[in-house]
Amino acid sequence: MQAPDFWWRRERSTMAKLLSPLGALIGAATLARMRRPGTEVGLPVICVGNPTVGGAGKTPTVIEIARRLTMRGLKPAVLSRGYGGRLKGPIRVDPLLHSADDVGDEPLLHARAVPTFVARDRQAGAQAAAQAGADVLIMDDGFQSPGLAKALSILVVDAGVGVGNGLCLPAGPLRAPLAPQLEQAQALLVIGEGAPGERVARDGYAAGTVVLRGRLAPEAQAVARLFGKRVLAYAGIGRPAKFFETLRALGVLPAMTRAFPDHHVYTAAEVEELRALAEENDLLLVTTEKDAMRLAGSEIGQHLLDVSDVLPVRMALEPQSAKALERMLAGLGG
């Protein structure tokens, strides 16, 4: 399911206004749940979440935090509920054994860089990670859940869209009112550039939350392969338009684009349509790493992946933000 367009318009539409009383009730209920104390699991828990629904850059953020913890001599593990996967866990993700159908696309990406555990029951997942030798947990999502006590919470925002119209589900994209979420987080990471992100950053400063800045940096080798090429870009992520914008900024030419919902599972008809469009228009197919994880899980998806290029990205923090994050991680005892 794709988020409705009116969520992301600053001017509140008639539909947003009609739904706002329901959104206020849902937001208040979520906020009350957030404020319940979480369970201590004997390890520091770092939570990387979103104030809104949809993707904003959590996956590269989690991987970057894991890298920094490892450099400190710690043994981090990622804990995920495995959205889109069938396995309830707790189970350690093995990219050689598991597919996105098993554990979800994001855990597969995490597991290539850091030990990753999928568990619907977060406490059971934390115990499994601890038994495997982890001494710090990075929780992918779960900021609004009181399941585990959190030592550090970082909210991630896509600067291109911010928090949209500022209303709570279903009137807007917020999971709970923004100001109380910011007050409960220790840091706000604004990814990319844009006026919507700057407005959220100002709210972060007002709430006393540390504001970090970063960008998604594509892999240099992939950029070199794609530079100047005419492509058919396709993506099933939180905001496909962000991927298409990134390509244009890199000097890649998306002659055609196809946007799908987040965590989209490609059908045989969609695979054949994309292949045919690329061939008919002499275009190179290109997609995201998350889409590649899902495509690799099926025979028909692999057919599309075999003829597609993939653009990996990593989180690049601004120097002052990197220093601020390091201070936070040092405060965990690393």
mmCIF file of C-alpha atoms in Angstrom, residues 54-313:
data_model
loop_
_atom_site.group_PDB
_atom_site.id
_atom_site.type_symbol
_atom_site.label_atom_id
_atom_site.label_comp_id
_atom_site.label_asym_id
_atom_site.label_seq_id
_atom_site.Cartn_x
_atom_site.Cartn_y
_atom_site.Cartn_z
ATOM 1 C CA GLY A 54 7.345 4.739 5.658
ATOM 2 C CA GLY A 55 11.062 4.633 5.031
ATOM 3 C CA ALA A 56 13.447 7.513 5.636
ATOM 4 C CA GLY A 57 16.882 5.910 5.742
ATOM 5 C CA LYS A 58 16.800 3.668 8.814
ATOM 6 C CA THR A 59 18.647 0.778 7.154
ATOM 7 C CA PRO A 60 21.867 2.656 6.240
ATOM 8 C CA THR A 61 21.671 4.449 9.603
ATOM 9 C CA VAL A 62 21.576 1.148 11.484
ATOM 10 C CA ILE A 63 24.521 -0.188 9.470
ATOM 11 C CA GLU A 64 26.548 2.988 10.110
ATOM 12 C CA ILE A 65 25.908 2.820 13.860
ATOM 13 C CA ALA A 66 26.912 -0.847 13.877
ATOM 14 C CA ARG A 67 30.141 0.033 12.069
ATOM 15 C CA ARG A 68 30.997 2.702 14.613
ATOM 16 C CA LEU A 69 30.247 0.405 17.547
ATOM 17 C CA THR A 70 32.443 -2.304 16.049
ATOM 18 C CA MET A 71 35.258 0.222 15.671
ATOM 19 C CA ARG A 72 34.917 0.827 19.412
ATOM 20 C CA GLY A 73 35.567 -2.843 20.090
ATOM 21 C CA LEU A 74 31.943 -3.694 20.836
ATOM 22 C CA LYS A 75 29.900 -6.575 19.436
ATOM 23 C CA PRO A 76 26.651 -5.092 18.150
ATOM 24 C CA ALA A 77 23.686 -7.053 16.873
ATOM 25 C CA VAL A 78 20.646 -5.774 15.018
ATOM 26 C CA LEU A 79 17.185 -6.698 16.243
ATOM 27 C CA SER A 80 14.265 -6.557 13.787
ATOM 28 C CA ARG A 81 10.680 -7.775 13.686
ATOM 29 C CA GLY A 82 11.302 -8.896 10.108
ATOM 30 C CA TYR A 83 8.505 -6.994 8.417
ATOM 31 C CA GLY A 84 7.374 -8.828 5.292
ATOM 32 C CA GLY A 85 8.957 -12.134 6.329
ATOM 33 C CA ARG A 86 7.162 -15.300 7.399
ATOM 34 C CA LEU A 87 9.520 -16.429 10.198
ATOM 35 C CA LYS A 88 8.511 -15.334 13.708
ATOM 36 C CA GLY A 89 11.896 -16.103 15.265
ATOM 37 C CA PRO A 90 13.895 -15.575 17.243
ATOM 38 C CA ILE A 91 16.326 -16.551 14.519
ATOM 39 C CA ARG A 92 19.699 -15.290 13.368
ATOM 40 C CA VAL A 93 19.519 -14.139 9.753
ATOM 41 C CA ASP A 94 21.815 -15.917 7.305
ATOM 42 C CA PRO A 95 21.870 -14.297 3.846
ATOM 43 C CA LEU A 96 22.995 -17.633 2.365
ATOM 44 C CA LEU A 97 20.016 -19.494 3.803
ATOM 45 C CA HIS A 98 17.212 -16.972 4.149
ATOM 46 C CA SER A 99 15.284 -14.931 1.614
ATOM 47 C CA ALA A 100 13.233 -11.757 1.967
ATOM 48 C CA ASP A 101 10.164 -14.004 2.085
ATOM 49 C CA ASP A 102 11.636 -15.586 5.217
ATOM 50 C CA VAL A 103 12.910 -12.576 7.156
ATOM 51 C CA GLY A 104 12.109 -9.390 5.203
ATOM 52 C CA ASP A 105 14.369 -7.301 2.982
ATOM 53 C CA GLU A 106 15.927 -4.996 5.599
ATOM 54 C CA PRO A 107 17.257 -7.770 7.875
ATOM 55 C CA LEU A 108 18.994 -9.320 4.863
ATOM 56 C CA LEU A 109 20.814 -6.047 4.231
ATOM 57 C CA HIS A 110 21.737 -5.719 7.899
ATOM 58 C CA ALA A 111 22.988 -9.296 8.083
ATOM 59 C CA ARG A 112 25.575 -8.684 5.368
ATOM 60 C CA ALA A 113 27.266 -6.198 7.723
ATOM 61 C CA VAL A 114 26.410 -7.185 11.303
ATOM 62 C CA PRO A 115 24.825 -10.141 13.171
ATOM 63 C CA THR A 116 21.072 -9.713 12.792
ATOM 64 C CA PHE A 117 18.192 -11.365 14.613
ATOM 65 C CA VAL A 118 14.538 -11.441 13.597
ATOM 66 C CA ALA A 119 11.951 -11.880 16.318
ATOM 67 C CA ARG A 120 8.314 -10.868 16.628
ATOM 68 C CA ASP A 121 8.928 -11.007 20.405
ATOM 69 C CA ARG A 122 11.639 -8.401 20.926
ATOM 70 C CA GLN A 123 12.577 -9.682 24.390
ATOM 71 C CA ALA A 124 13.164 -13.175 22.999
ATOM 72 C CA GLY A 125 15.185 -11.655 20.168
ATOM 73 C CA ALA A 126 17.318 -9.691 22.638
ATOM 74 C CA GLN A 127 18.001 -12.841 24.633
ATOM 75 C CA ALA A 128 19.026 -14.727 21.479
ATOM 76 C CA ALA A 129 21.417 -11.937 20.499
ATOM 77 C CA ALA A 130 22.935 -11.829 23.985
ATOM 78 C CA GLN A 131 23.431 -15.598 23.994
ATOM 79 C CA ALA A 132 25.235 -15.269 20.646
ATOM 80 C CA GLY A 133 27.709 -12.823 22.207
ATOM 81 C CA ALA A 134 26.249 -9.391 21.473
ATOM 82 C CA ASP A 135 26.994 -6.680 24.024
ATOM 83 C CA VAL A 136 24.851 -3.925 22.480
ATOM 84 C CA LEU A 137 21.608 -4.087 20.478
ATOM 85 C CA ILE A 138 20.500 -1.855 17.625
ATOM 86 C CA MET A 139 16.755 -2.053 17.244
ATOM 87 C CA ASP A 140 15.492 -1.349 13.732
ATOM 88 C CA ASP A 141 12.225 0.515 14.305
ATOM 89 C CA GLY A 142 10.206 0.085 17.506
ATOM 90 C CA PHE A 143 10.519 3.641 18.817
ATOM 91 C CA GLN A 144 6.774 3.770 19.480
ATOM 92 C CA SER A 145 6.832 0.349 21.189
ATOM 93 C CA PRO A 146 7.466 0.076 24.945
ATOM 94 C CA GLY A 147 8.721 -3.523 24.642
ATOM 95 C CA LEU A 148 12.388 -2.872 25.479
ATOM 96 C CA ALA A 149 13.983 -0.142 27.588
ATOM 97 C CA LYS A 150 16.062 2.063 25.304
ATOM 98 C CA ALA A 151 19.419 3.592 26.202
ATOM 99 C CA LEU A 152 19.499 5.779 23.077
ATOM 100 C CA SER A 153 16.748 6.617 20.588
ATOM 101 C CA ILE A 154 17.420 8.230 17.210
ATOM 102 C CA LEU A 155 14.575 9.402 14.999
ATOM 103 C CA VAL A 156 15.286 9.462 11.250
ATOM 104 C CA VAL A 157 13.585 11.927 8.902
ATOM 105 C CA ASP A 158 13.771 12.302 5.123
ATOM 106 C CA ALA A 159 14.408 16.024 4.583
ATOM 107 C CA GLY A 160 12.582 15.905 1.257
ATOM 108 C CA VAL A 161 9.195 15.295 2.886
ATOM 109 C CA GLY A 162 9.734 15.861 6.618
ATOM 110 C CA VAL A 163 6.576 14.948 8.505
ATOM 111 C CA GLY A 164 4.217 15.928 5.705
ATOM 112 C CA ASN A 165 1.079 17.703 6.871
ATOM 113 C CA GLY A 166 2.001 17.161 10.530
ATOM 114 C CA LEU A 167 -1.082 15.068 11.316
ATOM 115 C CA CYS A 168 -1.340 11.565 12.788
ATOM 116 C CA LEU A 169 -2.559 8.441 11.028
ATOM 117 C CA PRO A 170 -4.817 8.186 9.070
ATOM 118 C CA ALA A 171 -4.984 11.953 8.476
ATOM 119 C CA GLY A 172 -1.221 12.206 7.969
ATOM 120 C CA PRO A 173 1.981 10.179 8.232
ATOM 121 C CA LEU A 174 2.841 10.773 11.913
ATOM 122 C CA ARG A 175 2.566 7.811 14.265
ATOM 123 C CA ALA A 176 2.096 10.155 17.246
ATOM 124 C CA PRO A 177 2.284 13.945 17.739
ATOM 125 C CA LEU A 178 5.729 15.164 16.747
ATOM 126 C CA ALA A 179 6.754 17.289 19.741
ATOM 127 C CA PRO A 180 6.323 14.518 22.370
ATOM 128 C CA GLN A 181 8.159 12.073 20.097
ATOM 129 C CA LEU A 182 11.092 14.476 19.804
ATOM 130 C CA GLU A 183 11.130 14.993 23.566
ATOM 131 C CA GLN A 184 11.396 11.244 24.102
ATOM 132 C CA ALA A 185 14.270 10.833 21.606
ATOM 133 C CA GLN A 186 17.891 11.756 22.237
ATOM 134 C CA ALA A 187 18.682 12.572 18.605
ATOM 135 C CA LEU A 188 17.008 13.502 15.342
ATOM 136 C CA LEU A 189 18.839 12.571 12.137
ATOM 137 C CA VAL A 190 17.765 14.665 9.140
ATOM 138 C CA ILE A 191 18.811 12.933 5.919
ATOM 139 C CA GLY A 192 19.328 14.968 2.774
ATOM 140 C CA GLU A 193 18.183 18.508 2.084
ATOM 141 C CA GLY A 194 14.831 20.235 1.852
ATOM 142 C CA ALA A 195 12.604 22.785 3.543
ATOM 143 C CA PRO A 196 10.386 20.081 5.137
ATOM 144 C CA GLY A 197 13.440 18.623 6.868
ATOM 145 C CA GLU A 198 14.566 22.055 8.054
ATOM 146 C CA ARG A 199 11.185 22.606 9.689
ATOM 147 C CA VAL A 200 11.509 19.323 11.571
ATOM 148 C CA ALA A 201 15.080 20.229 12.555
ATOM 149 C CA ARG A 202 13.798 23.479 14.104
ATOM 150 C CA ASP A 203 11.246 21.452 16.060
ATOM 151 C CA GLY A 204 14.069 19.201 17.212
ATOM 152 C CA TYR A 205 16.121 22.136 18.487
ATOM 153 C CA ALA A 206 13.049 23.491 20.288
ATOM 154 C CA ALA A 207 12.528 20.125 22.003
ATOM 155 C CA GLY A 208 16.156 20.003 23.153
ATOM 156 C CA THR A 209 16.897 17.029 20.917
ATOM 157 C CA VAL A 210 20.363 16.713 19.367
ATOM 158 C CA VAL A 211 19.964 17.340 15.620
ATOM 159 C CA LEU A 212 22.252 15.319 13.355
ATOM 160 C CA ARG A 213 22.709 15.764 9.616
ATOM 161 C CA GLY A 214 23.582 13.168 7.007
ATOM 162 C CA ARG A 215 23.097 12.076 3.426
ATOM 163 C CA LEU A 216 22.874 8.833 1.510
ATOM 164 C CA ALA A 217 26.136 8.388 -0.404
ATOM 165 C CA PRO A 218 25.956 5.980 -3.369
ATOM 166 C CA GLU A 219 28.775 3.515 -3.960
ATOM 167 C CA ALA A 220 31.389 5.101 -6.240
ATOM 168 C CA GLN A 221 31.806 2.044 -8.491
ATOM 169 C CA ALA A 222 28.074 1.861 -9.138
ATOM 170 C CA VAL A 223 27.965 5.566 -9.939
ATOM 171 C CA ALA A 224 30.815 5.153 -12.420
ATOM 172 C CA ARG A 225 28.961 2.313 -14.161
ATOM 173 C CA LEU A 226 25.741 4.308 -14.442
ATOM 174 C CA PHE A 227 27.001 7.830 -15.122
ATOM 175 C CA GLY A 228 25.527 9.273 -18.306
ATOM 176 C CA LYS A 229 23.431 6.165 -18.991
ATOM 177 C CA ARG A 230 19.743 6.286 -19.903
ATOM 178 C CA VAL A 231 17.916 4.060 -17.455
ATOM 179 C CA LEU A 232 14.553 2.684 -16.462
ATOM 180 C CA ALA A 233 14.637 3.160 -12.686
ATOM 181 C CA TYR A 234 12.234 1.165 -10.514
ATOM 182 C CA ALA A 235 11.848 0.924 -6.751
ATOM 183 C CA GLY A 236 9.512 -0.402 -4.089
ATOM 184 C CA ILE A 237 10.721 1.583 -1.084
ATOM 185 C CA GLY A 238 9.287 4.179 1.285
ATOM 186 C CA ARG A 239 9.760 7.030 -1.199
ATOM 187 C CA PRO A 240 10.758 5.869 -4.692
ATOM 188 C CA ALA A 241 10.965 9.488 -5.870
ATOM 189 C CA LYS A 242 13.972 9.936 -3.584
ATOM 190 C CA PHE A 243 15.795 7.155 -5.450
ATOM 191 C CA PHE A 244 14.957 8.730 -8.806
ATOM 192 C CA GLU A 245 16.151 12.146 -7.552
ATOM 193 C CA THR A 246 19.402 10.597 -6.376
ATOM 194 C CA LEU A 247 20.044 9.132 -9.815
ATOM 195 C CA ARG A 248 19.484 12.486 -11.513
ATOM 196 C CA ALA A 249 21.821 14.215 -9.061
ATOM 197 C CA LEU A 250 24.523 11.664 -9.931
ATOM 198 C CA GLY A 251 24.309 12.328 -13.667
ATOM 199 C CA VAL A 252 22.250 9.218 -14.421
ATOM 200 C CA LEU A 253 19.325 9.779 -16.771
ATOM 201 C CA PRO A 254 16.040 8.122 -15.725
ATOM 202 C CA ALA A 255 14.208 8.198 -19.044
ATOM 203 C CA MET A 256 11.452 6.134 -17.418
ATOM 204 C CA THR A 257 10.568 5.429 -13.789
ATOM 205 C CA ARG A 258 8.280 2.953 -12.062
ATOM 206 C CA ALA A 259 7.311 3.405 -8.398
ATOM 207 C CA PHE A 260 5.932 0.572 -6.259
ATOM 208 C CA PRO A 261 4.821 0.419 -2.593
ATOM 209 C CA ASP A 262 7.376 -0.126 0.174
ATOM 210 C CA HIS A 263 8.466 -3.795 0.529
ATOM 211 C CA HIS A 264 6.718 -4.575 -2.769
ATOM 212 C CA VAL A 265 6.776 -8.178 -3.990
ATOM 213 C CA TYR A 266 7.105 -8.105 -7.776
ATOM 214 C CA THR A 267 4.690 -10.202 -9.807
ATOM 215 C CA ALA A 268 5.558 -12.105 -12.962
ATOM 216 C CA ALA A 269 3.542 -9.591 -14.996
ATOM 217 C CA GLU A 270 5.451 -6.650 -13.505
ATOM 218 C CA VAL A 271 8.786 -8.332 -14.130
ATOM 219 C CA GLU A 272 7.934 -8.965 -17.764
ATOM 220 C CA GLU A 273 6.615 -5.415 -18.221
ATOM 221 C CA LEU A 274 9.817 -3.878 -16.841
ATOM 222 C CA ARG A 275 12.023 -6.109 -18.964
ATOM 223 C CA ALA A 276 9.994 -5.375 -22.089
ATOM 224 C CA LEU A 277 9.952 -1.609 -21.511
ATOM 225 C CA ALA A 278 13.711 -1.532 -21.020
ATOM 226 C CA GLU A 279 14.338 -3.576 -24.155
ATOM 227 C CA GLU A 280 11.902 -1.608 -26.330
ATOM 228 C CA ASN A 281 13.371 1.740 -25.275
ATOM 229 C CA ASP A 282 17.019 0.648 -25.109
ATOM 230 C CA LEU A 283 17.275 1.475 -21.399
ATOM 231 C CA LEU A 284 19.352 -0.001 -18.591
ATOM 232 C CA LEU A 285 17.302 -1.267 -15.644
ATOM 233 C CA VAL A 286 18.410 0.014 -12.237
ATOM 234 C CA THR A 287 16.995 -0.465 -8.739
ATOM 235 C CA THR A 288 17.816 -0.269 -5.017
ATOM 236 C CA GLU A 289 19.561 -2.743 -2.730
ATOM 237 C CA LYS A 290 16.337 -3.364 -0.821
ATOM 238 C CA ASP A 291 14.537 -4.256 -4.049
ATOM 239 C CA ALA A 292 17.440 -6.530 -4.990
ATOM 240 C CA MET A 293 17.019 -8.448 -1.710
ATOM 241 C CA ARG A 294 13.379 -9.146 -2.530
ATOM 242 C CA LEU A 295 13.974 -9.992 -6.175
ATOM 243 C CA ALA A 296 16.660 -12.525 -5.285
ATOM 244 C CA GLY A 297 14.136 -14.523 -3.257
ATOM 245 C CA SER A 298 12.159 -15.841 -6.226
ATOM 246 C CA GLU A 299 12.968 -17.351 -9.597
ATOM 247 C CA ILE A 300 10.945 -14.761 -11.510
ATOM 248 C CA GLY A 301 12.450 -11.939 -9.454
ATOM 249 C CA GLN A 302 15.958 -13.232 -10.094
ATOM 250 C CA HIS A 303 15.262 -13.032 -13.845
ATOM 251 C CA LEU A 304 14.705 -9.276 -13.423
ATOM 252 C CA LEU A 305 17.661 -8.846 -11.091
ATOM 253 C CA ASP A 306 19.945 -10.587 -13.588
ATOM 254 C CA VAL A 307 19.364 -7.778 -16.096
ATOM 255 C CA SER A 308 19.286 -4.905 -13.559
ATOM 256 C CA ASP A 309 22.013 -2.763 -12.072
ATOM 257 C CA VAL A 310 21.843 -2.002 -8.345
ATOM 258 C CA LEU A 311 22.775 1.263 -6.629
ATOM 259 C CA PRO A 312 24.020 0.616 -3.062
ATOM 260 C CA VAL A 313 24.107 3.550 -0.641
#
